Coordinates of C-alpha atoms and ligand atoms in Angstrom, one line a residue:
M3 CA 9.4 36.7 190.7
F4 CA 6.4 37.1 193.1
V5 CA 5.3 40.4 193.8
T6 CA 2.6 40.8 196.6
F7 CA 0.1 44.0 196.7
E8 CA -1.5 44.8 199.8
G9 CA -3.4 47.2 201.9
I10 CA -6.7 48.0 203.4
E11 CA -9.9 48.2 201.1
G12 CA -10.1 51.1 198.5
A13 CA -6.3 51.3 198.5
G14 CA -6.9 51.0 194.7
K15 CA -4.7 47.5 193.9
S16 CA -7.2 46.2 191.4
T17 CA -6.2 49.4 189.2
A18 CA -2.2 49.3 190.5
I19 CA -2.2 45.6 189.1
S20 CA -4.1 46.1 185.6
H21 CA -1.8 48.9 185.0
L22 CA 1.4 47.0 186.2
A23 CA 0.8 44.0 184.2
E24 CA 0.5 46.0 180.9
F25 CA 3.9 47.7 181.3
L26 CA 5.1 44.0 181.7
R27 CA 3.5 43.0 178.4
E28 CA 5.1 46.0 177.2
Q29 CA 8.3 44.6 178.4
G30 CA 7.5 40.9 176.4
H31 CA 6.6 39.5 180.0
D32 CA 3.6 37.2 180.3
P33 CA 2.6 38.1 183.9
V34 CA -0.2 36.0 186.1
C35 CA -2.5 38.7 187.8
T36 CA -4.4 36.2 190.6
R37 CA -6.0 37.1 193.8
E38 CA -6.6 35.6 197.6
P39 CA -9.3 35.3 198.7
G40 CA -10.3 33.4 195.1
G41 CA -7.3 32.5 192.6
S42 CA -8.2 28.9 192.8
V43 CA -11.7 26.9 191.4
L44 CA -11.5 25.7 195.6
G45 CA -10.9 29.6 196.5
R46 CA -14.0 30.5 194.5
S47 CA -16.4 29.1 196.7
L48 CA -14.3 30.0 200.1
R49 CA -14.4 33.7 198.8
S50 CA -18.2 33.7 198.6
L51 CA -18.6 32.3 202.2
L52 CA -15.6 35.1 203.8
L53 CA -17.0 38.2 202.0
D54 CA -20.4 37.4 201.5
A55 CA -22.2 39.7 205.2
R56 CA -24.9 37.2 204.9
T57 CA -22.6 34.5 206.4
G58 CA -22.6 36.4 209.4
V59 CA -20.0 36.3 212.7
L60 CA -17.4 33.8 212.1
S61 CA -15.4 32.6 214.5
S62 CA -11.9 34.1 214.1
R63 CA -10.1 31.4 214.3
A64 CA -12.8 29.4 211.1
E65 CA -11.7 32.7 209.5
L66 CA -8.2 32.3 209.4
F67 CA -8.6 28.3 208.7
L68 CA -10.7 29.5 205.7
F69 CA -8.1 32.3 204.8
L70 CA -5.5 29.5 204.7
A71 CA -6.8 26.3 202.8
D72 CA -7.7 29.7 199.8
R73 CA -3.7 30.3 200.1
A74 CA -2.6 26.7 200.6
Q75 CA -4.5 25.7 197.1
H76 CA -3.8 29.4 195.4
L77 CA -0.3 28.1 195.9
A78 CA -0.3 24.6 194.7
E79 CA -2.8 25.1 191.8
V80 CA -1.7 28.8 190.5
V81 CA 1.2 30.8 192.5
R82 CA 3.9 28.2 192.1
P83 CA 3.2 26.5 188.6
A84 CA 3.2 29.8 187.2
L85 CA 6.5 30.7 189.2
E86 CA 8.1 27.4 187.8
A87 CA 7.4 28.2 184.1
G88 CA 9.2 31.6 185.0
Q89 CA 6.6 34.0 184.8
V90 CA 5.7 36.5 187.1
V91 CA 3.2 36.8 189.6
L92 CA 1.5 40.2 190.6
C93 CA -1.1 38.7 193.4
D94 CA -3.7 40.6 195.6
R95 CA -3.4 39.9 199.0
Y96 CA -1.2 37.2 200.0
T97 CA 0.7 36.3 204.0
D98 CA 0.9 39.9 204.9
S99 CA -3.3 40.7 205.2
T100 CA -3.7 37.5 206.9
L101 CA -0.9 39.3 209.6
A102 CA -2.5 42.8 209.4
Y103 CA -6.6 41.5 209.8
Q104 CA -6.4 38.1 211.9
G105 CA -3.1 39.5 213.8
Y106 CA -3.2 43.1 214.4
G107 CA -7.3 43.6 213.0
R108 CA -8.7 40.8 215.1
G109 CA -6.1 40.4 217.6
L110 CA -5.0 36.5 217.1
D111 CA -0.7 36.0 218.0
I112 CA 1.2 37.3 215.6
E113 CA 3.7 34.5 215.9
Q114 CA 0.9 31.6 215.4
L115 CA 0.0 33.2 212.8
R116 CA 2.9 32.9 210.9
S117 CA 3.7 29.5 211.9
L118 CA 0.4 28.2 210.4
D119 CA 1.2 30.3 207.5
Q120 CA 3.9 28.8 207.1
M121 CA 2.0 25.7 206.7
A122 CA -0.1 26.8 204.5
T123 CA 2.3 28.4 202.0
G124 CA 5.3 25.8 202.4
G125 CA 7.6 29.4 203.3
L126 CA 7.1 31.2 200.0
K127 CA 7.5 34.6 200.7
P128 CA 7.5 37.8 197.9
D129 CA 10.0 39.3 196.1
L130 CA 8.4 42.2 196.2
T131 CA 5.2 43.6 198.2
L132 CA 3.5 46.9 197.7
L133 CA 2.0 48.2 200.7
L134 CA -0.7 51.0 199.0
D135 CA -0.9 53.2 201.9
V136 CA -4.1 55.1 202.2
P137 CA -5.7 57.1 204.9
V138 CA -8.6 54.5 206.1
R139 CA -11.5 57.5 205.9
C140 CA -10.8 58.1 202.3
G141 CA -10.1 54.5 201.7
L142 CA -13.6 53.6 202.7
E143 CA -15.0 55.9 200.9
R144 CA -13.5 55.0 197.6
A145 CA -14.6 51.1 198.5
G146 CA -17.9 52.2 199.4
E147 CA -18.3 53.9 195.7
R148 CA -16.6 50.9 194.1
N149 CA -19.3 48.4 195.8
K150 CA -22.3 50.4 194.8
A151 CA -21.3 50.9 191.5
L152 CA -20.7 47.0 191.3
G153 CA -23.7 46.7 193.2
T154 CA -21.7 44.4 195.7
V155 CA -22.9 45.7 199.5
V156 CA -24.2 42.5 200.1
A157 CA -22.5 40.1 198.4
E158 CA -18.7 41.3 199.4
G159 CA -19.4 43.7 202.0
R160 CA -18.0 41.6 205.6
F161 CA -14.9 43.4 205.6
D162 CA -16.0 46.6 204.8
A163 CA -18.5 46.8 207.5
E164 CA -16.0 47.2 209.9
S165 CA -15.2 49.9 211.8
L166 CA -13.4 52.2 211.3
D167 CA -10.9 51.2 214.5
F168 CA -10.7 47.6 212.4
H169 CA -9.5 49.3 209.8
E170 CA -7.1 51.6 211.8
R171 CA -5.6 48.6 213.5
V172 CA -5.0 46.9 210.1
R173 CA -3.3 49.9 208.6
A174 CA -1.0 50.3 211.5
G175 CA -0.1 46.7 211.4
Y176 CA 0.9 46.7 207.3
L177 CA 3.2 50.1 208.4
A178 CA 4.4 48.0 211.3
L179 CA 5.0 44.5 209.0
A180 CA 6.9 47.6 206.3
A181 CA 8.7 48.7 209.1
E182 CA 10.5 44.6 209.7
E183 CA 11.2 44.2 206.5
P184 CA 12.0 47.4 204.4
D185 CA 14.2 45.4 201.8
R186 CA 10.9 43.1 200.5
F187 CA 8.2 46.1 200.9
A188 CA 8.0 49.2 199.1
I189 CA 5.3 51.7 200.7
V190 CA 3.3 53.3 197.7
Q191 CA 1.3 56.7 198.8
A192 CA -2.1 55.3 197.8
A193 CA -4.5 59.0 198.7
E194 CA -2.7 59.8 195.4
S195 CA -4.5 60.0 191.3
P196 CA -4.0 56.5 190.2
E197 CA -1.8 57.5 187.7
D198 CA 0.2 58.6 190.3
I199 CA 0.2 55.6 192.2
V200 CA 0.8 53.4 188.9
L201 CA 3.8 55.4 188.5
Q202 CA 5.1 54.5 192.2
C203 CA 4.3 51.0 191.6
R204 CA 6.5 50.8 188.6
S205 CA 9.7 53.0 190.4
A206 CA 9.6 50.9 193.0
L207 CA 9.0 47.3 190.8
E208 CA 12.0 48.8 189.0
T209 CA 14.1 49.3 191.6
C210 CA 13.5 46.0 193.3
L211 CA 14.8 44.3 189.9
H212 CA 17.8 46.4 189.5
L213 CA 18.6 45.4 193.2
R214 CA 18.5 41.9 192.3
G215 CA 20.5 42.4 189.2
R216 CA 18.7 40.1 187.4
G217 CA 15.5 39.8 184.6
L218 CA 11.9 38.9 185.5
D219 CA 12.1 35.1 186.0
Ligands
TYD14 P1 -11.2 42.0 198.0 O1 -12.7 42.6 198.1 O2 -10.3 41.2 197.6 O3 -10.6 43.6 198.7 P2 -9.9 44.4 198.6 O4 -10.6 44.3 197.1 O5 -9.9 45.4 199.5 O6 -8.6 43.6 198.4 O7 -11.5 41.1 199.9 C1 -10.8 40.4 200.7 C2 -11.1 40.8 201.8 O8 -10.2 39.9 203.0 C3 -10.4 42.1 202.4 O9 -11.2 42.7 203.4 C4 -9.3 41.5 203.6 C5 -9.3 40.0 203.9 N1 -8.5 39.4 204.2 C6 -8.1 39.2 205.6 O10 -9.1 39.5 206.3 N2 -7.6 37.9 205.5 C7 -6.1 37.2 204.1 O11 -6.1 36.6 204.7 C8 -6.7 37.4 202.9 C9 -6.1 37.2 202.0 C10 -7.9 38.8 203.0

């Protein structure tokens, strides 16, 4: 089963993923937690190029193809093998990030993005996408605090440094994507406490499993 987590910076995806993984382990499963960009060996190099503010201005298209290269390698090296082995994959960001950031944020054509992404993924879609939705100011404040604590202001700050407007477009884009595919998406109110976010994620996961009427494979 393939579960993806989406949202603007500071929505709380990493905390939600680690709690959900713990929950799955308690149920006797062996989940794989991974992320984009940076889930593969190649991806870790691409991640530093993509997120480092010192990379400077990348053209939107160059940026897009780096994210897609990261995704293609990540699927081949990590995601597909885990799914084939029957594991649950919890992935921090996937195709919807490309549609939201490069499409709604940067203004690249959504239909073109869908077809290029299809080429990178071979059409692999998540079974469930948890969209952690948070007002932009709240998300950016949280991300700022996290960056300060981790000392990542320059090394991973290229997107955090984008304008409020950019992040508003990304957030609105995510909500539009979720409205198009209500069966795949669950919207989590992520301005709440971390405990409450985890409960909402858990309940969406359980609902999805129940609706699918099968186990976690
Ligand atoms: P990351 O540090 O993982 O952000 P977060 O902790 O908020 O998830 O950085 C990933 C950044 O890359 C994030 O700003 C979103 C951006 N991104 C895209 O623009 N397009 C994509 O396809 C992906 C996967 C990420």
